[in-house]
mmCIF file of C-alpha atoms in Angstrom:
data_model
loop_
_atom_site.group_PDB
_atom_site.id
_atom_site.type_symbol
_atom_site.label_atom_id
_atom_site.label_comp_id
_atom_site.label_asym_id
_atom_site.label_seq_id
_atom_site.Cartn_x
_atom_site.Cartn_y
_atom_site.Cartn_z
ATOM 1 C CA LYS S 5 -5.533 -16.441 11.713
ATOM 2 C CA ALA S 6 -8.670 -13.848 10.205
ATOM 3 C CA GLY S 7 -7.305 -11.140 7.914
ATOM 4 C CA VAL S 8 -8.002 -7.381 7.502
ATOM 5 C CA THR S 9 -11.792 -6.966 7.267
ATOM 6 C CA GLN S 10 -13.478 -3.983 5.622
ATOM 7 C CA THR S 11 -17.005 -3.241 5.448
ATOM 8 C CA PRO S 12 -18.984 -2.473 3.385
ATOM 9 C CA ARG S 13 -17.393 -4.002 0.302
ATOM 10 C CA TYR S 14 -19.305 -1.755 -2.437
ATOM 11 C CA LEU S 15 -21.371 1.205 -1.590
ATOM 12 C CA ILE S 16 -23.124 4.002 -3.965
ATOM 13 C CA LYS S 17 -23.529 7.373 -2.406
ATOM 14 C CA THR S 18 -24.686 10.670 -3.950
ATOM 15 C CA ARG S 19 -22.332 13.893 -4.192
ATOM 16 C CA GLY S 20 -23.030 15.821 -0.913
ATOM 17 C CA GLN S 21 -23.502 12.886 1.174
ATOM 18 C CA GLN S 22 -21.321 11.880 3.679
ATOM 19 C CA VAL S 23 -19.786 7.849 4.379
ATOM 20 C CA THR S 24 -18.350 6.070 6.689
ATOM 21 C CA LEU S 25 -15.750 2.745 6.244
ATOM 22 C CA SER S 26 -14.837 0.530 8.837
ATOM 23 C CA CYS S 27 -11.319 -1.707 9.143
ATOM 24 C CA SER S 28 -10.983 -4.487 11.461
ATOM 25 C CA PRO S 29 -7.246 -5.205 11.800
ATOM 26 C CA ILE S 30 -5.505 -8.416 12.221
ATOM 27 C CA SER S 31 -5.385 -9.301 15.907
ATOM 28 C CA GLY S 32 -2.848 -7.990 17.559
ATOM 29 C CA HIS S 33 -1.945 -5.352 14.934
ATOM 30 C CA ARG S 34 -1.872 -2.126 16.246
ATOM 31 C CA SER S 35 -0.951 0.118 13.483
ATOM 32 C CA VAL S 36 -3.726 0.772 10.565
ATOM 33 C CA SER S 37 -3.293 2.871 7.508
ATOM 34 C CA TRP S 38 -5.597 3.981 5.189
ATOM 35 C CA TYR S 39 -4.933 4.277 1.289
ATOM 36 C CA GLN S 40 -7.062 5.608 -1.822
ATOM 37 C CA GLN S 41 -6.395 4.106 -5.104
ATOM 38 C CA THR S 42 -7.614 4.932 -8.580
ATOM 39 C CA PRO S 43 -6.301 3.891 -11.700
ATOM 40 C CA GLY S 44 -4.474 7.514 -12.248
ATOM 41 C CA GLN S 45 -2.790 8.100 -9.155
ATOM 42 C CA GLY S 46 -2.292 4.406 -7.711
ATOM 43 C CA LEU S 47 -2.141 4.159 -3.916
ATOM 44 C CA GLN S 48 -2.064 7.536 -2.047
ATOM 45 C CA PHE S 49 -1.713 7.509 1.772
ATOM 46 C CA LEU S 50 -4.355 9.126 3.548
ATOM 47 C CA PHE S 51 -3.272 8.469 7.418
ATOM 48 C CA GLU S 52 -1.993 6.309 9.745
ATOM 49 C CA TYR S 53 -3.418 5.139 13.219
ATOM 50 C CA PHE S 54 -1.252 3.295 16.177
ATOM 51 C CA SER S 55 -3.315 3.309 19.519
ATOM 52 C CA GLU S 56 -5.718 5.393 18.901
ATOM 53 C CA THR S 57 -3.796 7.981 17.869
ATOM 54 C CA GLN S 58 -2.862 9.641 14.494
ATOM 55 C CA ARG S 59 0.631 9.041 13.819
ATOM 56 C CA ASN S 60 0.733 10.400 9.831
ATOM 57 C CA LYS S 61 -1.798 12.055 7.159
ATOM 58 C CA GLY S 62 -1.673 12.536 3.490
ATOM 59 C CA ASN S 63 -2.389 15.359 1.737
ATOM 60 C CA PHE S 64 -5.763 15.051 1.294
ATOM 61 C CA PRO S 65 -8.255 17.680 2.350
ATOM 62 C CA GLY S 66 -10.437 18.070 5.937
ATOM 63 C CA ARG S 67 -13.116 16.154 4.480
ATOM 64 C CA PHE S 68 -11.010 13.021 4.960
ATOM 65 C CA SER S 69 -10.854 12.370 8.801
ATOM 66 C CA GLY S 70 -10.522 8.886 10.364
ATOM 67 C CA ARG S 71 -10.178 6.883 14.037
ATOM 68 C CA GLN S 72 -9.067 4.244 15.835
ATOM 69 C CA PHE S 73 -10.603 2.832 18.789
ATOM 70 C CA SER S 74 -9.432 1.041 21.445
ATOM 71 C CA ASN S 75 -9.719 -2.765 20.148
ATOM 72 C CA SER S 76 -7.441 -1.166 17.091
ATOM 73 C CA ARG S 77 -10.476 -1.056 15.064
ATOM 74 C CA SER S 78 -10.497 1.545 12.589
ATOM 75 C CA GLU S 79 -12.914 4.020 10.949
ATOM 76 C CA MET S 80 -12.474 6.516 8.135
ATOM 77 C CA ASN S 81 -15.183 9.385 7.182
ATOM 78 C CA VAL S 82 -15.529 11.187 4.204
ATOM 79 C CA SER S 83 -17.805 14.308 4.472
ATOM 80 C CA THR S 84 -19.426 16.540 1.801
ATOM 81 C CA LEU S 85 -18.323 13.663 -1.154
ATOM 82 C CA GLU S 86 -17.669 14.916 -4.709
ATOM 83 C CA LEU S 87 -16.768 12.849 -7.597
ATOM 84 C CA GLY S 88 -13.324 12.825 -7.551
ATOM 85 C CA ASP S 89 -13.778 10.539 -4.395
ATOM 86 C CA SER S 90 -14.485 7.575 -6.168
ATOM 87 C CA ALA S 91 -11.886 4.990 -5.610
ATOM 88 C CA LEU S 92 -11.141 1.773 -3.630
ATOM 89 C CA TYR S 93 -10.139 2.161 -0.260
ATOM 90 C CA LEU S 94 -7.687 -0.050 1.040
ATOM 91 C CA CYS S 95 -7.077 -0.660 5.069
ATOM 92 C CA ALA S 96 -3.611 -1.710 6.042
ATOM 93 C CA SER S 97 -2.708 -3.280 9.432
ATOM 94 C CA SER S 98 0.791 -3.852 10.527
ATOM 95 C CA LEU S 99 2.047 -4.780 13.485
ATOM 96 C CA LEU S 100 3.561 -1.753 14.585
ATOM 97 C CA GLY S 101 4.018 0.153 11.743
ATOM 98 C CA ILE S 102 7.483 0.718 10.645
ATOM 99 C CA GLY S 103 10.131 -1.775 9.746
ATOM 100 C CA TYR S 104 6.995 -4.205 9.591
ATOM 101 C CA GLY S 105 5.080 -5.719 6.237
ATOM 102 C CA TYR S 106 1.392 -4.639 6.079
ATOM 103 C CA THR S 107 -1.740 -6.732 5.122
ATOM 104 C CA PHE S 108 -4.174 -5.100 3.200
ATOM 105 C CA GLY S 109 -7.966 -5.455 3.476
ATOM 106 C CA SER S 110 -10.183 -6.391 0.275
ATOM 107 C CA GLY S 111 -10.916 -2.793 0.217
ATOM 108 C CA THR S 112 -14.373 -0.432 0.029
ATOM 109 C CA ARG S 113 -15.138 0.386 -3.730
ATOM 110 C CA LEU S 114 -16.894 3.748 -3.118
ATOM 111 C CA THR S 115 -18.794 5.423 -6.084
ATOM 112 C CA VAL S 116 -19.839 8.851 -5.829
ATOM 113 C CA VAL S 117 -22.835 10.061 -8.469
ATOM 114 C CA GLN R 24 8.050 11.830 -2.630
ATOM 115 C CA GLN R 25 6.491 9.341 -4.317
ATOM 116 C CA PRO R 26 9.043 6.291 -5.403
ATOM 117 C CA VAL R 27 9.608 5.842 -8.920
ATOM 118 C CA GLN R 28 9.092 2.670 -10.656
ATOM 119 C CA SER R 29 10.695 1.257 -14.086
ATOM 120 C CA PRO R 30 9.562 0.064 -16.472
ATOM 121 C CA GLN R 31 5.711 0.875 -16.365
ATOM 122 C CA ALA R 32 4.744 -2.582 -17.725
ATOM 123 C CA VAL R 33 6.664 -5.686 -18.687
ATOM 124 C CA ILE R 34 5.156 -8.502 -20.839
ATOM 125 C CA LEU R 35 6.780 -12.292 -20.422
ATOM 126 C CA ARG R 36 6.689 -15.392 -21.516
ATOM 127 C CA GLU R 37 6.524 -18.140 -18.881
ATOM 128 C CA GLY R 38 10.287 -19.070 -17.852
ATOM 129 C CA GLU R 39 11.854 -15.661 -18.588
ATOM 130 C CA ASP R 40 13.336 -13.416 -16.127
ATOM 131 C CA ALA R 41 11.837 -9.973 -14.993
ATOM 132 C CA VAL R 42 13.150 -6.906 -13.369
ATOM 133 C CA ILE R 43 11.705 -3.940 -12.045
ATOM 134 C CA ASN R 44 13.223 -0.921 -10.347
ATOM 135 C CA CYS R 45 12.170 1.771 -7.628
ATOM 136 C CA SER R 46 14.117 4.762 -6.497
ATOM 137 C CA SER R 47 13.797 7.252 -4.250
ATOM 138 C CA SER R 48 15.216 10.980 -3.830
ATOM 139 C CA LYS R 49 14.863 10.572 -0.259
ATOM 140 C CA ALA R 50 16.567 8.914 2.516
ATOM 141 C CA LEU R 51 14.901 5.491 3.195
ATOM 142 C CA TYR R 52 14.370 3.445 6.355
ATOM 143 C CA SER R 53 12.936 0.272 4.286
ATOM 144 C CA VAL R 54 11.529 -0.437 1.011
ATOM 145 C CA HIS R 55 8.256 -2.918 0.766
ATOM 146 C CA TRP R 56 7.462 -4.514 -2.417
ATOM 147 C CA TYR R 57 3.714 -5.737 -2.963
ATOM 148 C CA ARG R 58 1.764 -7.760 -5.752
ATOM 149 C CA GLN R 59 -1.629 -7.152 -6.672
ATOM 150 C CA LYS R 60 -3.588 -9.199 -8.995
ATOM 151 C CA HIS R 61 -6.728 -7.484 -10.694
ATOM 152 C CA GLY R 62 -9.654 -7.331 -8.156
ATOM 153 C CA GLU R 63 -7.521 -8.041 -5.192
ATOM 154 C CA ALA R 64 -5.846 -6.698 -2.391
ATOM 155 C CA PRO R 65 -2.214 -6.060 -2.616
ATOM 156 C CA VAL R 66 -0.178 -8.927 -1.032
ATOM 157 C CA PHE R 67 3.005 -8.507 0.865
ATOM 158 C CA LEU R 68 6.108 -9.821 -0.777
ATOM 159 C CA MET R 69 9.166 -8.453 1.601
ATOM 160 C CA ILE R 70 10.584 -5.907 3.261
ATOM 161 C CA LEU R 71 14.417 -4.724 3.043
ATOM 162 C CA LEU R 72 15.778 -2.537 5.954
ATOM 163 C CA LYS R 73 18.470 -0.318 5.329
ATOM 164 C CA GLY R 74 22.033 -1.589 6.029
ATOM 165 C CA GLY R 75 21.889 -2.793 2.347
ATOM 166 C CA GLU R 76 20.526 -6.023 1.870
ATOM 167 C CA GLN R 77 19.321 -8.748 -0.312
ATOM 168 C CA LYS R 78 16.424 -11.317 0.173
ATOM 169 C CA GLY R 79 14.863 -14.312 -1.646
ATOM 170 C CA HIS R 80 11.321 -15.457 -1.543
ATOM 171 C CA ASP R 81 11.196 -18.642 -3.626
ATOM 172 C CA LYS R 82 11.931 -17.360 -7.109
ATOM 173 C CA ILE R 83 11.302 -13.807 -6.339
ATOM 174 C CA SER R 84 14.228 -11.900 -4.467
ATOM 175 C CA ALA R 85 15.135 -8.202 -4.255
ATOM 176 C CA SER R 86 17.868 -5.909 -2.920
ATOM 177 C CA PHE R 87 18.104 -2.420 -1.649
ATOM 178 C CA ASN R 88 21.221 -0.252 -2.218
ATOM 179 C CA GLU R 89 21.263 2.408 0.632
ATOM 180 C CA LYS R 90 23.401 4.552 -0.622
ATOM 181 C CA LYS R 91 21.631 4.911 -4.344
ATOM 182 C CA GLN R 92 17.985 4.864 -2.621
ATOM 183 C CA GLN R 93 17.089 1.966 -4.973
ATOM 184 C CA SER R 94 16.034 -1.104 -4.795
ATOM 185 C CA SER R 95 15.323 -3.881 -7.109
ATOM 186 C CA LEU R 96 12.940 -6.842 -7.710
ATOM 187 C CA TYR R 97 14.183 -9.701 -9.637
ATOM 188 C CA LEU R 98 11.621 -12.653 -10.519
ATOM 189 C CA THR R 99 13.377 -15.548 -12.214
ATOM 190 C CA ALA R 100 12.077 -18.582 -14.154
ATOM 191 C CA SER R 101 8.593 -16.277 -13.994
ATOM 192 C CA GLN R 102 5.271 -18.785 -13.653
ATOM 193 C CA LEU R 103 1.803 -17.816 -15.092
ATOM 194 C CA SER R 104 0.934 -16.879 -11.504
ATOM 195 C CA TYR R 105 3.341 -13.871 -11.090
ATOM 196 C CA SER R 106 0.769 -12.019 -13.245
ATOM 197 C CA GLY R 107 -0.485 -8.908 -11.515
ATOM 198 C CA THR R 108 1.009 -5.527 -10.683
ATOM 199 C CA TYR R 109 4.296 -5.234 -8.462
ATOM 200 C CA PHE R 110 4.437 -1.875 -6.315
ATOM 201 C CA CYS R 111 7.066 -0.994 -4.163
ATOM 202 C CA GLY R 112 6.574 1.082 -1.204
ATOM 203 C CA THR R 113 9.346 3.448 0.349
ATOM 204 C CA GLU R 114 9.473 3.665 4.464
ATOM 205 C CA ARG R 115 10.719 7.348 5.475
ATOM 206 C CA ILE R 116 10.819 8.870 8.915
ATOM 207 C CA GLY R 117 9.048 12.205 9.160
ATOM 208 C CA MET R 118 11.055 14.780 10.241
ATOM 209 C CA ASN R 119 8.416 16.467 11.830
ATOM 210 C CA SER R 120 6.178 13.446 13.194
ATOM 211 C CA GLY R 121 9.394 11.271 14.002
ATOM 212 C CA TYR R 122 6.869 8.316 12.368
ATOM 213 C CA SER R 123 6.976 6.435 9.263
ATOM 214 C CA THR R 124 5.095 6.824 6.212
ATOM 215 C CA LEU R 125 4.697 4.177 3.575
ATOM 216 C CA THR R 126 4.508 5.984 -0.009
ATOM 217 C CA PHE R 127 3.667 3.824 -3.047
ATOM 218 C CA GLY R 128 5.391 4.186 -6.664
ATOM 219 C CA LYS R 129 2.039 4.138 -9.316
ATOM 220 C CA GLY R 130 3.275 0.046 -9.982
ATOM 221 C CA THR R 131 4.817 -1.977 -12.927
ATOM 222 C CA MET R 132 2.313 -4.403 -14.249
ATOM 223 C CA LEU R 133 3.723 -7.759 -15.525
ATOM 224 C CA LEU R 134 1.917 -10.052 -17.571
ATOM 225 C CA VAL R 135 3.277 -13.829 -18.070
ATOM 226 C CA SER R 136 1.780 -15.698 -20.836
ATOM 227 C CA PRO R 137 2.106 -19.165 -21.706
#
């Protein structure tokens, strides 16, 4: 079956702009989580969505937001980009969330200049 | 709340064994293990649920000591393909939300040489 699909794979944006990243989970998976990965901080949790509802949110500023659609596809938005937002953004889907393994997408590499 | 992994890096020769540890200061619902190769997405290896259990996956196994909130990943007779960064993820139930969050350690880099 198809894996987790993230688009785009690479993105270059200018400080102050906004960006939207997309994630299509594995068919049947209802939980979608987003992580920011940087060399210094590792995998940092952004938020988790289940059946269109945000269930958990990490310690990121309000510039980071997301949503999930009825077909479980999810989008993540970052407004007013800063240089420090440059990172690999990973989306992971899970059947129900708790107690189930996550399948990660290949990520979107965001570079802010 | 981020779990602590040790060691930070391991260098092995093919055929040698390694142990990677993961500890948390908070009560856990489960522990996950993932492996990430350079330039690729993390890949799920196994999950251990509370209740204290041990799992095996080919020559890679893990244990979870619920009382100590510690988990260990055991790699035996390592192969070149085992190289990568190993992450443990700890799953806790949020006091306010009632839902779980999967928090990752900073990773252990494993290099297996011929």
